[in-house]
mmCIF file of C-alpha atoms and ligand atoms in Angstrom:
data_model
loop_
_atom_site.group_PDB
_atom_site.id
_atom_site.type_symbol
_atom_site.label_atom_id
_atom_site.label_comp_id
_atom_site.label_asym_id
_atom_site.label_seq_id
_atom_site.Cartn_x
_atom_site.Cartn_y
_atom_site.Cartn_z
ATOM 1 C CA LEU A 1 7.045 -15.848 1.647
ATOM 2 C CA ALA A 2 3.499 -14.631 2.379
ATOM 3 C CA GLU A 3 3.302 -11.014 3.485
ATOM 4 C CA LEU A 4 2.386 -10.698 7.156
ATOM 5 C CA HIS A 5 -0.283 -8.391 8.459
ATOM 6 C CA HIS A 6 0.923 -5.111 10.044
ATOM 7 C CA GLY A 7 -0.501 -1.872 11.370
ATOM 8 C CA GLY A 8 -0.236 1.341 9.362
ATOM 9 C CA ARG A 9 -1.973 0.133 6.202
ATOM 10 C CA LEU A 10 -4.126 3.220 5.958
ATOM 11 C CA ARG A 11 -4.630 3.168 2.195
ATOM 12 C CA GLU A 12 -6.102 -0.308 2.398
ATOM 13 C CA ALA A 13 -8.460 0.787 5.210
ATOM 14 C CA ALA A 14 -9.461 3.928 3.283
ATOM 15 C CA ALA A 15 -10.464 1.816 0.286
ATOM 16 C CA CYS A 16 -12.163 -0.852 2.383
ATOM 17 C CA TYR A 17 -14.308 1.594 4.408
ATOM 18 C CA ALA A 18 -14.687 4.216 1.623
ATOM 19 C CA ILE A 19 -13.350 6.985 3.882
ATOM 20 C CA PRO A 20 -10.794 9.401 2.341
ATOM 21 C CA LEU A 21 -7.211 8.910 3.502
ATOM 22 C CA GLU A 22 -6.892 12.339 5.137
ATOM 23 C CA GLN A 23 -9.925 11.756 7.384
ATOM 24 C CA TRP A 24 -8.408 8.808 9.249
ATOM 25 C CA LEU A 25 -7.000 8.712 12.739
ATOM 26 C CA ASP A 26 -4.366 5.990 12.547
ATOM 27 C CA LEU A 27 -3.847 4.301 15.922
ATOM 28 C CA SER A 28 -2.847 0.993 14.348
ATOM 29 C CA THR A 29 0.917 1.300 14.934
ATOM 30 C CA GLY A 30 3.219 1.959 17.886
ATOM 31 C CA ILE A 31 4.893 4.875 16.113
ATOM 32 C CA ASN A 32 5.271 8.117 18.085
ATOM 33 C CA PRO A 33 2.760 10.543 16.483
ATOM 34 C CA LEU A 34 4.978 13.455 17.604
ATOM 35 C CA GLY A 35 8.211 12.177 16.112
ATOM 36 C CA TRP A 36 11.550 13.934 15.893
ATOM 37 C CA PRO A 37 11.109 17.058 13.694
ATOM 38 C CA VAL A 38 13.082 16.448 10.522
ATOM 39 C CA PRO A 39 14.855 19.538 9.094
ATOM 40 C CA SER A 40 15.676 20.034 5.433
ATOM 41 C CA LEU A 41 18.940 18.298 4.604
ATOM 42 C CA PRO A 42 22.122 19.472 2.865
ATOM 43 C CA ALA A 43 22.141 18.573 -0.843
ATOM 44 C CA GLU A 44 25.186 16.314 -0.458
ATOM 45 C CA CYS A 45 23.164 13.873 1.700
ATOM 46 C CA TRP A 46 21.171 13.113 -1.452
ATOM 47 C CA GLN A 47 23.925 13.503 -3.991
ATOM 48 C CA ARG A 48 26.972 11.753 -2.487
ATOM 49 C CA LEU A 49 27.403 8.113 -1.516
ATOM 50 C CA PRO A 50 27.094 7.627 2.249
ATOM 51 C CA GLU A 51 30.475 7.473 4.010
ATOM 52 C CA ALA A 52 31.216 5.393 7.081
ATOM 53 C CA ASP A 53 32.870 8.187 9.081
ATOM 54 C CA ASP A 54 29.977 10.678 8.949
ATOM 55 C CA GLY A 55 29.389 10.508 12.720
ATOM 56 C CA LEU A 56 26.282 8.272 12.711
ATOM 57 C CA GLU A 57 27.923 5.313 14.470
ATOM 58 C CA GLN A 58 29.471 7.608 17.127
ATOM 59 C CA ALA A 59 26.094 9.256 17.780
ATOM 60 C CA ALA A 60 24.439 5.818 18.058
ATOM 61 C CA ALA A 61 27.187 4.454 20.336
ATOM 62 C CA ALA A 62 26.730 7.426 22.678
ATOM 63 C CA TYR A 63 22.921 7.163 22.670
ATOM 64 C CA TYR A 64 22.777 3.380 23.184
ATOM 65 C CA GLY A 65 25.826 3.140 25.453
ATOM 66 C CA ALA A 66 27.261 0.398 23.217
ATOM 67 C CA ALA A 67 30.464 0.671 21.228
ATOM 68 C CA GLN A 68 29.951 -2.214 18.784
ATOM 69 C CA LEU A 69 27.066 -1.687 16.420
ATOM 70 C CA GLN A 70 25.935 -1.890 12.822
ATOM 71 C CA ALA A 71 23.441 0.455 11.156
ATOM 72 C CA VAL A 72 20.729 -1.333 9.176
ATOM 73 C CA ALA A 73 17.858 -0.203 6.947
ATOM 74 C CA GLY A 74 15.333 -0.610 9.765
ATOM 75 C CA SER A 75 15.572 -3.451 12.288
ATOM 76 C CA GLN A 76 13.524 -5.413 9.728
ATOM 77 C CA ALA A 77 16.730 -5.778 7.655
ATOM 78 C CA ALA A 78 18.410 -7.452 10.640
ATOM 79 C CA ILE A 79 15.357 -9.604 11.374
ATOM 80 C CA GLN A 80 15.628 -11.023 7.855
ATOM 81 C CA THR A 81 19.422 -11.395 7.825
ATOM 82 C CA LEU A 82 20.290 -12.840 11.246
ATOM 83 C CA PRO A 83 18.678 -16.276 10.563
ATOM 84 C CA ARG A 84 21.175 -16.679 7.670
ATOM 85 C CA LEU A 85 24.085 -16.477 10.085
ATOM 86 C CA ARG A 86 23.425 -19.851 11.777
ATOM 87 C CA PRO A 87 22.939 -23.361 10.398
ATOM 88 C CA PRO A 88 19.393 -24.711 10.982
ATOM 89 C CA CYS A 89 18.705 -24.816 14.724
ATOM 90 C CA ARG A 90 15.942 -24.577 17.372
ATOM 91 C CA VAL A 91 14.695 -21.078 18.053
ATOM 92 C CA GLY A 92 12.335 -20.275 20.923
ATOM 93 C CA ILE A 93 10.103 -17.247 20.323
ATOM 94 C CA LEU A 94 7.483 -15.836 22.675
ATOM 95 C CA ALA A 95 3.903 -16.081 21.364
ATOM 96 C CA PRO A 96 2.198 -13.810 20.627
ATOM 97 C CA SER A 97 4.962 -11.481 19.515
ATOM 98 C CA TYR A 98 6.086 -9.490 16.479
ATOM 99 C CA ALA A 99 5.400 -12.025 13.727
ATOM 100 C CA GLU A 100 8.276 -11.142 11.383
ATOM 101 C CA HIS A 101 10.765 -12.899 13.667
ATOM 102 C CA ALA A 102 9.215 -16.382 13.540
ATOM 103 C CA ALA A 103 8.563 -16.033 9.792
ATOM 104 C CA ALA A 104 12.190 -15.106 9.058
ATOM 105 C CA TRP A 105 13.680 -17.982 11.098
ATOM 106 C CA ARG A 106 11.268 -20.493 9.548
ATOM 107 C CA CYS A 107 12.043 -19.197 6.075
ATOM 108 C CA HIS A 108 15.711 -20.102 6.573
ATOM 109 C CA GLY A 109 15.039 -23.667 7.706
ATOM 110 C CA HIS A 110 15.129 -23.217 11.473
ATOM 111 C CA GLU A 111 12.684 -24.923 13.809
ATOM 112 C CA VAL A 112 10.624 -22.333 15.669
ATOM 113 C CA VAL A 113 9.230 -23.241 19.096
ATOM 114 C CA ALA A 114 6.380 -20.980 20.270
ATOM 115 C CA LEU A 115 6.834 -20.203 23.958
ATOM 116 C CA GLY A 116 4.618 -18.881 26.744
ATOM 117 C CA THR A 117 6.484 -16.832 29.348
ATOM 118 C CA ASN A 118 6.349 -19.677 31.820
ATOM 119 C CA ASP A 119 7.841 -22.166 29.314
ATOM 120 C CA ILE A 120 11.104 -20.277 28.763
ATOM 121 C CA GLU A 121 12.963 -21.645 31.761
ATOM 122 C CA THR A 122 12.034 -25.271 31.084
ATOM 123 C CA GLN A 123 12.550 -25.077 27.298
ATOM 124 C CA LEU A 124 15.870 -23.235 27.464
ATOM 125 C CA PRO A 125 18.128 -26.336 27.596
ATOM 126 C CA ALA A 126 16.611 -27.514 24.278
ATOM 127 C CA LEU A 127 17.020 -24.159 22.478
ATOM 128 C CA ASP A 128 19.923 -22.771 20.425
ATOM 129 C CA VAL A 129 18.446 -19.300 20.135
ATOM 130 C CA LEU A 130 16.011 -17.520 22.443
ATOM 131 C CA LEU A 131 14.335 -14.531 20.806
ATOM 132 C CA LEU A 132 12.385 -12.025 22.898
ATOM 133 C CA VAL A 133 10.877 -8.646 22.114
ATOM 134 C CA ASN A 134 11.334 -6.460 25.219
ATOM 135 C CA PRO A 135 8.925 -4.849 25.896
ATOM 136 C CA ASN A 136 6.905 -7.310 23.860
ATOM 137 C CA ASN A 137 4.798 -6.232 20.902
ATOM 138 C CA PRO A 138 1.792 -6.490 21.131
ATOM 139 C CA THR A 139 1.380 -7.542 24.778
ATOM 140 C CA GLY A 140 3.689 -4.984 26.439
ATOM 141 C CA GLU A 141 5.180 -7.693 28.657
ATOM 142 C CA CYS A 142 8.661 -6.877 30.009
ATOM 143 C CA PHE A 143 11.622 -9.001 31.070
ATOM 144 C CA THR A 144 14.178 -7.877 33.640
ATOM 145 C CA GLY A 145 17.844 -7.457 32.742
ATOM 146 C CA GLU A 146 18.776 -9.938 35.440
ATOM 147 C CA GLN A 147 16.529 -12.626 33.966
ATOM 148 C CA LEU A 148 17.696 -11.997 30.411
ATOM 149 C CA LEU A 149 21.383 -12.051 31.343
ATOM 150 C CA ALA A 150 20.939 -15.384 33.154
ATOM 151 C CA TRP A 151 19.309 -16.865 30.023
ATOM 152 C CA HIS A 152 22.067 -15.375 27.868
ATOM 153 C CA GLU A 153 24.749 -16.962 30.010
ATOM 154 C CA ALA A 154 23.150 -20.412 29.750
ATOM 155 C CA LEU A 155 22.799 -20.115 25.953
ATOM 156 C CA ALA A 156 26.222 -18.585 25.275
ATOM 157 C CA ALA A 157 27.947 -21.349 27.261
ATOM 158 C CA ARG A 158 26.991 -23.760 24.453
ATOM 159 C CA GLY A 159 27.300 -21.420 21.463
ATOM 160 C CA GLY A 160 23.666 -20.249 21.597
ATOM 161 C CA TRP A 161 22.280 -16.734 21.168
ATOM 162 C CA LEU A 162 19.935 -14.511 23.110
ATOM 163 C CA LEU A 163 18.368 -12.086 20.636
ATOM 164 C CA VAL A 164 16.458 -9.187 22.213
ATOM 165 C CA ASP A 165 14.409 -6.862 20.008
ATOM 166 C CA GLU A 166 14.239 -3.554 21.879
ATOM 167 C CA ALA A 167 12.190 -1.640 19.288
ATOM 168 C CA PHE A 168 9.898 -0.232 22.018
ATOM 169 C CA ILE A 169 12.408 0.319 24.839
ATOM 170 C CA ASP A 170 13.565 3.908 24.271
ATOM 171 C CA ALA A 171 11.180 5.522 26.766
ATOM 172 C CA THR A 172 12.391 3.103 29.464
ATOM 173 C CA PRO A 173 16.144 2.806 28.695
ATOM 174 C CA GLY A 174 16.868 1.282 32.107
ATOM 175 C CA LEU A 175 15.421 -2.006 30.781
ATOM 176 C CA SER A 176 17.886 -2.219 27.896
ATOM 177 C CA LEU A 177 20.691 -4.771 27.560
ATOM 178 C CA ALA A 178 22.595 -2.456 25.182
ATOM 179 C CA ALA A 179 25.430 -1.997 27.683
ATOM 180 C CA TYR A 180 26.102 -5.765 27.695
ATOM 181 C CA SER A 181 25.906 -6.247 23.940
ATOM 182 C CA GLY A 182 29.659 -6.761 23.385
ATOM 183 C CA ARG A 183 29.298 -10.222 24.970
ATOM 184 C CA ALA A 184 29.408 -13.167 22.584
ATOM 185 C CA GLY A 185 25.952 -14.644 22.042
ATOM 186 C CA LEU A 186 24.010 -11.484 22.911
ATOM 187 C CA ILE A 187 22.328 -9.543 20.094
ATOM 188 C CA VAL A 188 20.223 -6.427 20.680
ATOM 189 C CA LEU A 189 18.070 -4.829 17.965
ATOM 190 C CA ARG A 190 17.096 -1.166 18.095
ATOM 191 C CA SER A 191 14.851 0.864 15.800
ATOM 192 C CA LEU A 192 14.455 4.574 15.032
ATOM 193 C CA GLY A 193 10.932 3.861 13.813
ATOM 194 C CA LYS A 194 9.050 3.940 17.124
ATOM 195 C CA PHE A 195 10.220 6.417 19.816
ATOM 196 C CA PHE A 196 11.815 8.770 17.268
ATOM 197 C CA GLY A 197 8.816 8.340 14.949
ATOM 198 C CA LEU A 198 11.112 7.934 11.921
ATOM 199 C CA ALA A 199 9.582 4.721 10.559
ATOM 200 C CA GLY A 200 9.802 5.924 6.963
ATOM 201 C CA ALA A 201 13.545 6.625 7.202
ATOM 202 C CA ARG A 202 14.205 2.887 7.666
ATOM 203 C CA VAL A 203 17.016 3.056 10.246
ATOM 204 C CA GLY A 204 17.839 0.596 13.001
ATOM 205 C CA PHE A 205 20.898 -0.833 14.728
ATOM 206 C CA VAL A 206 22.250 -4.231 15.625
ATOM 207 C CA LEU A 207 24.305 -4.212 18.824
ATOM 208 C CA ALA A 208 26.479 -7.316 19.125
ATOM 209 C CA TRP A 209 29.994 -8.735 19.412
ATOM 210 C CA PRO A 210 32.508 -7.825 16.652
ATOM 211 C CA ALA A 211 32.633 -11.189 14.800
ATOM 212 C CA LEU A 212 28.846 -11.281 14.355
ATOM 213 C CA LEU A 213 28.751 -7.665 13.199
ATOM 214 C CA GLU A 214 31.403 -8.449 10.587
ATOM 215 C CA GLN A 215 29.341 -11.330 9.205
ATOM 216 C CA LEU A 216 26.242 -9.158 9.187
ATOM 217 C CA ALA A 217 28.010 -6.279 7.411
ATOM 218 C CA ALA A 218 29.291 -8.677 4.751
ATOM 219 C CA ARG A 219 25.729 -9.909 4.116
ATOM 220 C CA LEU A 220 24.275 -6.403 3.943
ATOM 221 C CA GLY A 221 26.882 -5.006 1.558
ATOM 222 C CA PRO A 222 27.898 -1.356 1.189
ATOM 223 C CA TRP A 223 25.532 1.630 1.710
ATOM 224 C CA ALA A 224 22.985 -0.373 3.704
ATOM 225 C CA VAL A 225 21.375 2.886 4.946
ATOM 226 C CA SER A 226 20.755 5.823 2.583
ATOM 227 C CA GLY A 227 22.578 9.153 2.988
ATOM 228 C CA PRO A 228 19.502 11.224 4.004
ATOM 229 C CA SER A 229 18.458 8.565 6.516
ATOM 230 C CA ARG A 230 21.951 8.433 8.029
ATOM 231 C CA GLU A 231 21.957 12.194 8.512
ATOM 232 C CA VAL A 232 18.464 12.349 10.030
ATOM 233 C CA ALA A 233 19.323 9.457 12.365
ATOM 234 C CA ARG A 234 22.604 11.105 13.412
ATOM 235 C CA LEU A 235 20.819 14.333 14.310
ATOM 236 C CA ALA A 236 17.940 12.604 16.133
ATOM 237 C CA LEU A 237 20.273 10.362 18.167
ATOM 238 C CA SER A 238 22.259 13.456 19.221
ATOM 239 C CA ASP A 239 19.244 15.552 20.290
ATOM 240 C CA ARG A 240 19.310 14.914 24.044
ATOM 241 C CA ALA A 241 16.839 17.666 24.929
ATOM 242 C CA TRP A 242 14.174 16.278 22.582
ATOM 243 C CA GLN A 243 14.783 12.726 23.840
ATOM 244 C CA ALA A 244 14.389 13.684 27.525
ATOM 245 C CA GLN A 245 11.228 15.673 26.895
ATOM 246 C CA THR A 246 9.758 12.947 24.645
ATOM 247 C CA ARG A 247 10.377 10.193 27.184
ATOM 248 C CA GLN A 248 8.334 12.053 29.785
ATOM 249 C CA CYS A 249 5.654 13.049 27.307
ATOM 250 C CA LEU A 250 5.137 9.498 25.986
ATOM 251 C CA LEU A 251 4.923 7.980 29.468
ATOM 252 C CA ARG A 252 2.290 10.589 30.389
ATOM 253 C CA GLU A 253 0.329 10.101 27.170
ATOM 254 C CA SER A 254 0.339 6.324 27.438
ATOM 255 C CA ALA A 255 -1.005 6.533 31.017
ATOM 256 C CA ARG A 256 -3.759 8.772 29.628
ATOM 257 C CA LEU A 257 -4.578 6.216 26.927
ATOM 258 C CA HIS A 258 -4.681 3.458 29.545
ATOM 259 C CA SER A 259 -7.181 5.457 31.644
ATOM 260 C CA LEU A 260 -9.327 6.347 28.650
ATOM 261 C CA LEU A 261 -9.647 2.724 27.513
ATOM 262 C CA GLN A 262 -10.377 1.610 31.064
ATOM 263 C CA GLU A 263 -13.103 4.239 31.324
ATOM 264 C CA TYR A 264 -14.787 2.742 28.256
ATOM 265 C CA HIS A 265 -14.574 -0.810 29.568
ATOM 266 C CA LEU A 266 -11.623 -1.870 27.452
ATOM 267 C CA PRO A 267 -9.068 -2.343 30.226
ATOM 268 C CA PRO A 268 -5.577 -2.784 28.769
ATOM 269 C CA VAL A 269 -3.705 -5.706 30.357
ATOM 270 C CA ASP A 270 -0.422 -4.046 29.626
ATOM 271 C CA GLY A 271 1.289 -1.693 27.234
ATOM 272 C CA THR A 272 4.350 0.400 26.554
ATOM 273 C CA ALA A 273 4.954 4.129 26.292
ATOM 274 C CA LEU A 274 3.727 3.850 22.692
ATOM 275 C CA PHE A 275 0.682 1.554 22.756
ATOM 276 C CA GLN A 276 -1.885 -0.203 24.928
ATOM 277 C CA TYR A 277 -2.935 -3.844 24.495
ATOM 278 C CA CYS A 278 -6.553 -4.834 25.145
ATOM 279 C CA PRO A 279 -7.527 -8.508 24.896
ATOM 280 C CA THR A 280 -11.288 -8.843 24.364
ATOM 281 C CA PRO A 281 -13.496 -11.402 22.616
ATOM 282 C CA GLU A 282 -15.168 -8.371 20.985
ATOM 283 C CA ALA A 283 -11.982 -7.213 19.257
ATOM 284 C CA GLU A 284 -13.160 -7.817 15.693
ATOM 285 C CA ARG A 285 -16.489 -6.054 16.190
ATOM 286 C CA LEU A 286 -14.883 -3.089 17.939
ATOM 287 C CA HIS A 287 -12.154 -2.808 15.309
ATOM 288 C CA ASP A 288 -14.822 -2.670 12.611
ATOM 289 C CA ALA A 289 -17.040 -0.214 14.511
ATOM 290 C CA LEU A 290 -14.109 2.167 15.073
ATOM 291 C CA ALA A 291 -12.982 1.844 11.451
ATOM 292 C CA ARG A 292 -16.471 2.858 10.292
ATOM 293 C CA GLN A 293 -15.757 6.123 12.131
ATOM 294 C CA GLY A 294 -12.331 6.466 10.479
ATOM 295 C CA ILE A 295 -10.285 5.250 13.446
ATOM 296 C CA LEU A 296 -7.848 2.497 12.605
ATOM 297 C CA THR A 297 -6.701 0.177 15.378
ATOM 298 C CA ARG A 298 -4.613 -2.991 15.145
ATOM 299 C CA LEU A 299 -6.683 -6.164 15.355
ATOM 300 C CA PHE A 300 -5.197 -9.442 16.564
ATOM 301 C CA GLN A 301 -7.067 -12.719 16.105
ATOM 302 C CA GLN A 302 -5.127 -15.102 18.286
ATOM 303 C CA PRO A 303 -5.694 -14.220 21.008
ATOM 304 C CA SER A 304 -8.515 -11.834 20.150
ATOM 305 C CA ALA A 305 -7.240 -8.345 21.034
ATOM 306 C CA LEU A 306 -6.933 -4.706 19.971
ATOM 307 C CA ARG A 307 -3.811 -2.579 20.149
ATOM 308 C CA PHE A 308 -4.174 1.206 20.360
ATOM 309 C CA GLY A 309 -1.375 3.622 19.480
ATOM 310 C CA LEU A 310 -1.268 7.177 20.853
ATOM 311 C CA PRO A 311 -3.391 10.028 19.468
ATOM 312 C CA GLY A 312 -1.165 12.966 18.512
ATOM 313 C CA SER A 313 -3.277 16.038 19.309
ATOM 314 C CA GLU A 314 -6.041 17.114 21.685
ATOM 315 C CA ALA A 315 -8.524 16.973 18.785
ATOM 316 C CA GLU A 316 -7.502 13.349 18.140
ATOM 317 C CA TRP A 317 -7.923 12.467 21.827
ATOM 318 C CA GLN A 318 -11.434 13.943 21.746
ATOM 319 C CA ARG A 319 -12.241 12.063 18.565
ATOM 320 C CA LEU A 320 -11.169 8.753 20.100
ATOM 321 C CA ALA A 321 -13.120 9.424 23.310
ATOM 322 C CA GLN A 322 -16.254 10.305 21.339
ATOM 323 C CA ALA A 323 -15.950 7.215 19.167
ATOM 324 C CA LEU A 324 -15.571 4.972 22.218
ATOM 325 C CA GLU A 325 -18.522 6.711 23.867
ATOM 326 C CA SER A 326 -20.696 6.226 20.769
ATOM 327 C CA LEU A 327 -20.122 2.491 20.830
ATOM 328 C CA ILE A 328 -21.785 2.113 24.203
ATOM 329 C CA THR A 329 -25.273 3.513 24.345
ATOM 330 C CA THR A 330 -26.831 2.322 27.590
ATOM 331 C CA PRO A 331 -25.419 1.228 30.946
ATOM 332 C CA LYS A 332 -27.009 -2.192 30.351
ATOM 333 C CA GLN A 333 -25.278 -2.524 26.996
ATOM 334 C CA ARG A 334 -21.989 -1.555 28.614
ATOM 335 C CA ALA A 335 -22.233 -4.501 30.925
ATOM 336 C CA VAL A 336 -23.404 -6.987 28.306
ATOM 337 C CA GLU A 337 -21.417 -6.122 25.218
ATOM 338 C CA TRP A 338 -18.101 -4.944 26.587
HETATM 339 C C1 LIG B 1 8.926 -5.399 17.716
HETATM 340 C C2 LIG B 1 9.322 -4.830 16.405
HETATM 341 N N1 LIG B 1 10.557 -5.019 15.971
HETATM 342 C C3 LIG B 1 10.974 -4.533 14.796
HETATM 343 C C4 LIG B 1 10.114 -3.841 13.975
HETATM 344 C C5 LIG B 1 10.630 -3.341 12.647
HETATM 345 O O1 LIG B 1 10.865 -1.964 12.736
HETATM 346 P P1 LIG B 1 11.832 -1.197 11.760
HETATM 347 O O2 LIG B 1 12.209 -2.122 10.653
HETATM 348 O O3 LIG B 1 11.085 -0.016 11.306
HETATM 349 O O4 LIG B 1 13.050 -0.829 12.606
HETATM 350 C C6 LIG B 1 8.805 -3.621 14.381
HETATM 351 C C7 LIG B 1 7.866 -2.879 13.513
HETATM 352 O O5 LIG B 1 6.690 -2.814 13.737
HETATM 353 C C8 LIG B 1 8.398 -4.128 15.630
HETATM 354 O O6 LIG B 1 7.153 -3.959 16.074
#
């Protein structure tokens, strides 16, 4: 399976643009730059095998408001495993969206139907699985709970699944379907990589009905998540004060990013608390021009667009503003080139 392109490949950018790694401002992912502060861990986290009753699942159940869940080594592990749990079928996936989903379903012999938002309703009767990222990455598009539950009901009535990837939902938990995830045919994916900023820990959760979780657990085998990662995730999921403060902070920061990009004639069409999405025919040129100044953004080709993650400090905000300013030299050029 060919490796897909992702944000966060800073070493590759450093080599490509001959700029040392430590001089980069990486805005190419949707990872919170001010992630949960990881403490040093007790030695037994490293030395003992992880045990199921260490409190992680209880902390996750309380945080997500869902009793039935399975910890996975990042939601990526679930993305790759879930297509093995159905015989070949028709899977509708929004396009553009997070590309690992379509690749994983195709890899296991399923037929993937690329959907625009307006196609979902008409295509639904011909689908076995509807897969949506909510809010969507990279576009930031959101679906309402009411709409999703209606689609779930139609699919579940004939043994189908609604699979909702909520990797970017933590700052807006009211949008989540977690509370409904015990229903047969409804699968919700969550990640600790984005809002909590713990992408390197590789922890996510699958929220679903018990029979599916049993099948998934059997596929994943024992010790699916490492001891240190389980402990860090347990602590982060239990830290209500940090979560409340971070939700507010990210919503404020993402509004600031939206305004900044608008000011420099790159109006985002949409975004989430963790990134802004800017379709522009100039995406490739702008991506290159910013990279020459050591600022890495995420470039999309189809459709042509840039995604900007959040700067983490005031100095980084200033650096981004100056770089955007330097790309437009005269008022005339502003109008023509941007
Ligand atoms: C929409 C979406 N889902 C899932 C993932 C995978 O995240 P992780 O495996 O770190 O939980 C990503 C990573 O970029 C993503 O953007």
